[in-house]
Short mmCIF file of C-alpha atoms in Angstrom, two decimals:
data_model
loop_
_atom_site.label_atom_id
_atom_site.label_comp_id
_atom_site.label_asym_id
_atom_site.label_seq_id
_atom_site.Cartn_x
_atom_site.Cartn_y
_atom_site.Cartn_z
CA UNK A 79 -8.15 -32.56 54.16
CA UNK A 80 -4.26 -32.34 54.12
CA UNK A 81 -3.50 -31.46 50.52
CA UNK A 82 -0.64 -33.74 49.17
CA UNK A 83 2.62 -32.49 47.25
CA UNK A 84 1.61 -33.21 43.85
CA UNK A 85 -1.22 -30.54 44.07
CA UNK A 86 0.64 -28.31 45.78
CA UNK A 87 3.43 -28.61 43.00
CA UNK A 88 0.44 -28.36 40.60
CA UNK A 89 -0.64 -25.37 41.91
CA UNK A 90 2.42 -23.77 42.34
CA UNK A 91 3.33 -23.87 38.85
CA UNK A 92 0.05 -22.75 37.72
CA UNK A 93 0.88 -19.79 40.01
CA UNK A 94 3.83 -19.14 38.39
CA UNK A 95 2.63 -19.40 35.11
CA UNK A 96 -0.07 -16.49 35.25
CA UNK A 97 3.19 -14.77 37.16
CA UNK A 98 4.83 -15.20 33.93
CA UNK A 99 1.83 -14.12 31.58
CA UNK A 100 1.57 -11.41 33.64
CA UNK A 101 4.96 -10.11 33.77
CA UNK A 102 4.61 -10.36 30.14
CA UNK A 103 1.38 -8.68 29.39
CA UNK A 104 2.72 -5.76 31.75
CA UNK A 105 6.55 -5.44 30.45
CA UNK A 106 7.03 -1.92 28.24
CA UNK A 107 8.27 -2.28 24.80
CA UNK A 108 11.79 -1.61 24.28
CA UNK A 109 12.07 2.43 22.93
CA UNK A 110 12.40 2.69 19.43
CA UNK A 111 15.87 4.32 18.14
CA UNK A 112 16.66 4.91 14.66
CA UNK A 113 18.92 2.26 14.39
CA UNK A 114 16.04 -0.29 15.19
CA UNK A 115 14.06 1.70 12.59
CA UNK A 116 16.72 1.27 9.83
CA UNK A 117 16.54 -2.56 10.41
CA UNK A 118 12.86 -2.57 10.74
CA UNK A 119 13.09 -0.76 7.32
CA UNK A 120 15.31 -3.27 5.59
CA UNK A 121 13.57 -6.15 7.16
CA UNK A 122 9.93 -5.21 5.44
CA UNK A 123 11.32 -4.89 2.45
CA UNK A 124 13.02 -8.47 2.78
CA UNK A 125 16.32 -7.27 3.27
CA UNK A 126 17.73 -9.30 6.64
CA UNK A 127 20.58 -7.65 8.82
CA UNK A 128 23.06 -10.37 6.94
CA UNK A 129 22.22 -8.93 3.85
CA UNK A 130 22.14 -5.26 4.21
CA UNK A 131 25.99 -4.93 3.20
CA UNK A 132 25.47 -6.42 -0.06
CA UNK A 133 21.94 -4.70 -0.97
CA UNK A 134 23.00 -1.13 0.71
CA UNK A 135 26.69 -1.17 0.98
CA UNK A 136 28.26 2.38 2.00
CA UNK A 137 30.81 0.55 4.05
CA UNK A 138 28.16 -1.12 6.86
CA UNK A 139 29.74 -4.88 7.49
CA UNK A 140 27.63 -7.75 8.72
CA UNK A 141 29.06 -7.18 12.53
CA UNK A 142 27.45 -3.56 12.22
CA UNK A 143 24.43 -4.73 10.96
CA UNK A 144 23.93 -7.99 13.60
CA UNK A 145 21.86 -5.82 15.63
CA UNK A 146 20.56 -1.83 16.44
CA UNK A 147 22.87 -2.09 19.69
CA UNK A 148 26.10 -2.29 17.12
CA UNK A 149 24.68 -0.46 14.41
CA UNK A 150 23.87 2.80 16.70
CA UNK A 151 28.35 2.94 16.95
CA UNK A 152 28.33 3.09 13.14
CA UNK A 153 25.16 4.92 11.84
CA UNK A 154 25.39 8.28 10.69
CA UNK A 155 23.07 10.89 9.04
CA UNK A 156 24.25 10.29 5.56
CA UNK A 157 23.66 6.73 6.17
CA UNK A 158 20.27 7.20 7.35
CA UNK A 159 19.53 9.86 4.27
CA UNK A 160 20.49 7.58 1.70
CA UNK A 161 18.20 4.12 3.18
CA UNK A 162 15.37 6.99 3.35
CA UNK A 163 15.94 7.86 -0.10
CA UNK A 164 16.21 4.39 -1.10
CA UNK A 165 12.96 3.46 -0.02
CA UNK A 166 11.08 6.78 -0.68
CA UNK A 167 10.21 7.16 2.86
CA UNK A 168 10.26 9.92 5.31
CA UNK A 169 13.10 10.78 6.66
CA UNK A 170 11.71 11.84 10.18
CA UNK A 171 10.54 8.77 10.54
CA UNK A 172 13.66 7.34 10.52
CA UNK A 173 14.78 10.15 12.61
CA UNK A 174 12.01 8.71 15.52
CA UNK A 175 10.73 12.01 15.22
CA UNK A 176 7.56 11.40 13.20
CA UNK A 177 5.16 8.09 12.79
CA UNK A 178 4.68 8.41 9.66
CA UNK A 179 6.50 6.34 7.42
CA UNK A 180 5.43 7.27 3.69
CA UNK A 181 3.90 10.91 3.05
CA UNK A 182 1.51 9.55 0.38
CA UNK A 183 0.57 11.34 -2.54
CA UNK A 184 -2.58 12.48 -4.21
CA UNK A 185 -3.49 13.30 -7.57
CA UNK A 186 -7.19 14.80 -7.20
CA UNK A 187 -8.65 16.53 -10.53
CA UNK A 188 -4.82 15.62 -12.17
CA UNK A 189 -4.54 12.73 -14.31
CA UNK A 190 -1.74 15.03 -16.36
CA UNK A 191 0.24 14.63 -12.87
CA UNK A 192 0.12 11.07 -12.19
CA UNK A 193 0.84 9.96 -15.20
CA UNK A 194 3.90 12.47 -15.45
CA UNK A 195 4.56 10.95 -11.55
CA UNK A 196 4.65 6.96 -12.95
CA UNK A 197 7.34 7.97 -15.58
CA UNK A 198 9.17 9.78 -12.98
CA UNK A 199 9.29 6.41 -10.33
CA UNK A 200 9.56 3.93 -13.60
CA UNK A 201 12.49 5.15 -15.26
CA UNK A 202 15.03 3.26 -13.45
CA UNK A 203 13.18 0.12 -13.72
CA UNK A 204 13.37 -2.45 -16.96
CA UNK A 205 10.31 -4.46 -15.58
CA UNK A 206 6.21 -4.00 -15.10
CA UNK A 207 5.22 -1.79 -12.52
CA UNK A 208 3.02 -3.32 -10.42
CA UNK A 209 0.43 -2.02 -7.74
CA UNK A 210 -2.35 -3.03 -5.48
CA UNK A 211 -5.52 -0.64 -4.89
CA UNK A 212 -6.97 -1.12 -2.07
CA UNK A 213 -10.28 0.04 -1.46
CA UNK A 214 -12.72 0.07 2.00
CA UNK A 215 -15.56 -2.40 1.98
CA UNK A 216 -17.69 0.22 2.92
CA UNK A 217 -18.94 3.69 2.46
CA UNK A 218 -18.00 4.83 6.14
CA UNK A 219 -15.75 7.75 6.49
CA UNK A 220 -12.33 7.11 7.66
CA UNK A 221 -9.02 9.45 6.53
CA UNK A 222 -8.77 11.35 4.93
CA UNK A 223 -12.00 10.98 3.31
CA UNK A 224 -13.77 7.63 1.77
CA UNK A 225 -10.60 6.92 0.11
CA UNK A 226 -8.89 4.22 -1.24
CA UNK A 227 -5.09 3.75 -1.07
CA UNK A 228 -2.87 2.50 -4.76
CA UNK A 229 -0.03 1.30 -3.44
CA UNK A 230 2.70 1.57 -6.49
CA UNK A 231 5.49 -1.33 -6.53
CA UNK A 232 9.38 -0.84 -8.21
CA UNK A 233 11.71 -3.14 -8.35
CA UNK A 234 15.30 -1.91 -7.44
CA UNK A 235 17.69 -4.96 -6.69
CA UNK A 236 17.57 -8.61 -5.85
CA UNK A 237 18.64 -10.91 -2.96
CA UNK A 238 19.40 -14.66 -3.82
CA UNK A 239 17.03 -14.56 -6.88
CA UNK A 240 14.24 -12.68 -4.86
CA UNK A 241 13.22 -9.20 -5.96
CA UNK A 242 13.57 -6.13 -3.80
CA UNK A 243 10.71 -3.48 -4.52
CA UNK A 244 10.14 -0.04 -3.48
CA UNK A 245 6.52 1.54 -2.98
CA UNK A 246 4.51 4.36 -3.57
CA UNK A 247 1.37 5.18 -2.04
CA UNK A 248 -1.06 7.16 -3.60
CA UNK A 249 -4.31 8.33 -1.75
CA UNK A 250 -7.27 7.96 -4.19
CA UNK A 251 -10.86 9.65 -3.88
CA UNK A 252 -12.63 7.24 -4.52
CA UNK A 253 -15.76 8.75 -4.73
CA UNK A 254 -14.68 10.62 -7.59
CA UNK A 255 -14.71 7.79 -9.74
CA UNK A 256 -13.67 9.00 -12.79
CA UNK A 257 -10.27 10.57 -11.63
CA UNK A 258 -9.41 6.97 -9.80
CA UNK A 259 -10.30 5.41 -13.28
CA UNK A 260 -8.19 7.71 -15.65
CA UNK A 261 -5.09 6.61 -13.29
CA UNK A 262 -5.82 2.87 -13.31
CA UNK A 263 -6.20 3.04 -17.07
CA UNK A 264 -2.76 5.44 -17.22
CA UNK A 265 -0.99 2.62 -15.49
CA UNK A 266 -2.41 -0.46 -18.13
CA UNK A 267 -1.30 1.14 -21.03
CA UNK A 268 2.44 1.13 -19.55
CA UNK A 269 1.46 -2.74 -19.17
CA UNK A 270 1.55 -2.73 -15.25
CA UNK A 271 0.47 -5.85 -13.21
CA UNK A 272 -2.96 -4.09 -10.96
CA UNK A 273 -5.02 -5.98 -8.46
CA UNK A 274 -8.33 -4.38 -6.59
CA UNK A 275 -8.71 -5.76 -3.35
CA UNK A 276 -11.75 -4.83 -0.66
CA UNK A 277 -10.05 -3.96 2.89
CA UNK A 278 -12.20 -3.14 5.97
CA UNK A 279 -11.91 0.71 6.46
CA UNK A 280 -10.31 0.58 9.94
CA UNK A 281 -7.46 -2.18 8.68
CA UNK A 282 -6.98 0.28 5.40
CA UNK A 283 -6.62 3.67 7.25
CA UNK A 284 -3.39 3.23 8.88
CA UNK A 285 -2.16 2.23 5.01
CA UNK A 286 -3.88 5.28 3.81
CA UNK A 287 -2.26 7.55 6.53
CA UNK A 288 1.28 5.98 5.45
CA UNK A 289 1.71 4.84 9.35
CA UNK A 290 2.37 1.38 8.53
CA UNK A 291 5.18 -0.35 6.94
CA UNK A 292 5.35 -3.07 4.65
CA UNK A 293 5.29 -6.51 5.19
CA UNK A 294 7.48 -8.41 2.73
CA UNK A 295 5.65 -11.42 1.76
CA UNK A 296 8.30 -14.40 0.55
CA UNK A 297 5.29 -15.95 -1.10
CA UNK A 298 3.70 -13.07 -2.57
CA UNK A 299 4.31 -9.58 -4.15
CA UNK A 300 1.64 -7.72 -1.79
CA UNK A 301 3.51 -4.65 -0.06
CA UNK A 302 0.84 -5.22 3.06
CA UNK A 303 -0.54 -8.57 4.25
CA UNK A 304 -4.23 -6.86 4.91
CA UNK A 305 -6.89 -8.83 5.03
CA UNK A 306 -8.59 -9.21 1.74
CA UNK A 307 -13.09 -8.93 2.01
CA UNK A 308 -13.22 -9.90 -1.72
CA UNK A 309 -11.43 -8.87 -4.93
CA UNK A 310 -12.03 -6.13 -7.40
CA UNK A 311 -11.29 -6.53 -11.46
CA UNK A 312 -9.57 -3.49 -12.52
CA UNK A 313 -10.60 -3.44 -16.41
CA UNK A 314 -13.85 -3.87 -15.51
CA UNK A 315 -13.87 -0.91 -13.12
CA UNK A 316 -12.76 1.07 -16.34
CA UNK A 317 -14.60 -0.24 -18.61
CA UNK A 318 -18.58 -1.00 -17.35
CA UNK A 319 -20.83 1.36 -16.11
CA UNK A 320 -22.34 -0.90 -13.57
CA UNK A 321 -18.79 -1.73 -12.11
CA UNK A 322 -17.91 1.80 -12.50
CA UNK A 323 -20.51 2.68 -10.18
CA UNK A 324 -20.31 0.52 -7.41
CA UNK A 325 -20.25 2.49 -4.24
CA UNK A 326 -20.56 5.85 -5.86
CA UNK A 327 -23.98 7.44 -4.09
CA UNK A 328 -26.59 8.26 -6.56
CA UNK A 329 -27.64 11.10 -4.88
CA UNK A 330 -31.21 13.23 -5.52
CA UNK A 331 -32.60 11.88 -8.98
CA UNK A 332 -29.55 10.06 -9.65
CA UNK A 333 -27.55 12.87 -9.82
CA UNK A 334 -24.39 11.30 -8.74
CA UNK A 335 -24.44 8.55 -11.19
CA UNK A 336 -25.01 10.96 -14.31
CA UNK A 337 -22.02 13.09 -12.84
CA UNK A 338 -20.07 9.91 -12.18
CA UNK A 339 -20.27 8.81 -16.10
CA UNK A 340 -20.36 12.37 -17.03
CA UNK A 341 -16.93 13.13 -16.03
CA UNK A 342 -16.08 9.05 -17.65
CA UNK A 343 -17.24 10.34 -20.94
CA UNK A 344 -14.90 13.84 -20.64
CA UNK A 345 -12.18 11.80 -19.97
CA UNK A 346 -12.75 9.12 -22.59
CA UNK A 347 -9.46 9.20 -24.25
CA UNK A 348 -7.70 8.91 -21.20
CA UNK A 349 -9.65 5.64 -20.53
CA UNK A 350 -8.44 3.53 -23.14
CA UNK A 351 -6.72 0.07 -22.34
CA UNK A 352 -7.58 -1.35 -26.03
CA UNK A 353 -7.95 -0.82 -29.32
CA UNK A 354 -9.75 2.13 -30.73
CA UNK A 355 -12.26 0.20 -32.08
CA UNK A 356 -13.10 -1.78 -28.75
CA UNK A 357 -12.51 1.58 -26.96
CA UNK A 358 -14.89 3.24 -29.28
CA UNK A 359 -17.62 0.27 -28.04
CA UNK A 360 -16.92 0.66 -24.71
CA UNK A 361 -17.64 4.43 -24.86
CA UNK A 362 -20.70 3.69 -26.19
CA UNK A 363 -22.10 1.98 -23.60
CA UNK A 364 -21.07 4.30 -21.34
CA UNK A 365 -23.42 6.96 -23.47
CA UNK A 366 -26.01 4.53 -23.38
CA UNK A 367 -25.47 4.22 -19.62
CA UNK A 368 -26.41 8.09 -19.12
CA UNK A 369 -29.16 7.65 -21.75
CA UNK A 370 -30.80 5.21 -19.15
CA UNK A 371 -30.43 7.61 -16.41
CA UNK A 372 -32.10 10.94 -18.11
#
């Protein structure tokens, strides 16, 4: 049977349709330079090419700043040095010569440290810090080690009534409970804004590896749209034992939950988020908590 022009127009656009999808699925990605970077940095931080003059400044126009093709004729090292420092990110990154964007920080066994760290990002700003820890929904290893990743928020400017923030990423054990908690706890007594959110462990390590940038949310202050497994109250991680020891293995004989509230109680003082007399309660129970366990 003769086949009539209407089917073979039919099928000839199909054809060129999965010609299309195809070309598409097969085309290489345009190479990274670091002027792309630099507007890839500005843009997830909410900062579009229009507006990087005003934010940035150092003489870059809007024409420069229209796209990485016009911004390569302009862009120099000291310009590049400055948006790194701006942003607290790495510079070699920037530089296409590493993929890491953020070298996070850690602050194992040193409580002393982080809290000397938050006064050192917080003195410029006049506002709440605020931060995010993020923390796998399981117990499976992923990098560096069954961690969790606090990722520390600063404002530093506006753009048409919108705030601009800079972050910090901190890795966090997160086995070693008590270390994690101290932190948390450091950070509420400066009044900071913290959410605990559950991440799967594969979405969280890139984060956790500082190989991802932000995603500025217009609707939200989250640094990374990750998708949330369920939500975690930070004062109660602080301040009850059986939130305290969600996740952490108990070991032989329960061994890791008496060292887990062990090390709580030697760091009691830097636990507080109330009043001494609620504090004093809460370290109480935490006594009573190891009682149980003996």
């Amino acid at each position: 049977m003769a086949i009539g022009i209407s089917e073979f127009l039919s099928g000839l656009q199909f054809a060129e349709k999965i010609a299309y999808y195809v070309k598409k699925l097969l085309k290489q990605p345009e190479p990274e330079t670091s002027a792309s970077r630099f507007l890839a940095l500005f843009n997830a931080h909410g900062v579009k090419p229009s507006q990087i003059p005003d934010v940035f400044g150092h003489g870059l126009s809007i024409a420069d700043c229209h796209c990485a093709e016009s911004l390569t004729k302009v862009l120099t090292s000291d310009l590049m040095e400055k948006a790194a420092q701006l942003f607290g990110i790495n510079r070699d990154w920037l530089d296409c010569a590493s993929d890491v964007v953020y070298e996070p920080h850690s602050f194992y066994k040193n409580s002393q440290g982080f809290d000397a760290y938050l006064k050192s990002i917080a003195l410029e700003s006049h506002l709440p810090l605020r931060a995010t820890l993020y923390m796998p929904t399981s117990n499976s290893l992923f990098y560096p080690d069954d961690s969790g990743v606090l990722v520390i928020s600063i404002p530093v400017g506006e753009v048409n009534q919108r705030t601009i923030y800079v972050h910090y990423s901190c890795v966090c054990y997160w086995h070693c409970r008590g270390y994690l908690a101290a932190n948390l706890a450091s950070m509420l007594r400066r009044y900071a804004i913290v959410y605990g959110s559950y991440v799967a462990a594969k979405v969280l390590e890139p984060v956790a590896q500082g190989q991802k940038l932000p995603v500025y949310d217009y609707g939200s202050q989250d640094a990374f749209r990750l998708k949330v497994k369920g939500r975690v109250s930070i004062e109660e991680l602080i301040s009850h034992p059986d939130k305290y020891l969600e996740g952490v293995d108990p070991e032989t004989d329960k061994f890791g939950y008496r060292a887990a509230i062990d090390l709580w109680l030697n760091m009691a003082d830097q636990m507080r988020t109330r009043s001494h007399a609620e504090h004093s309660r809460i370290v109480l129970k935490f006594e009573e908590a190891l009682k149980s366990l003996a």
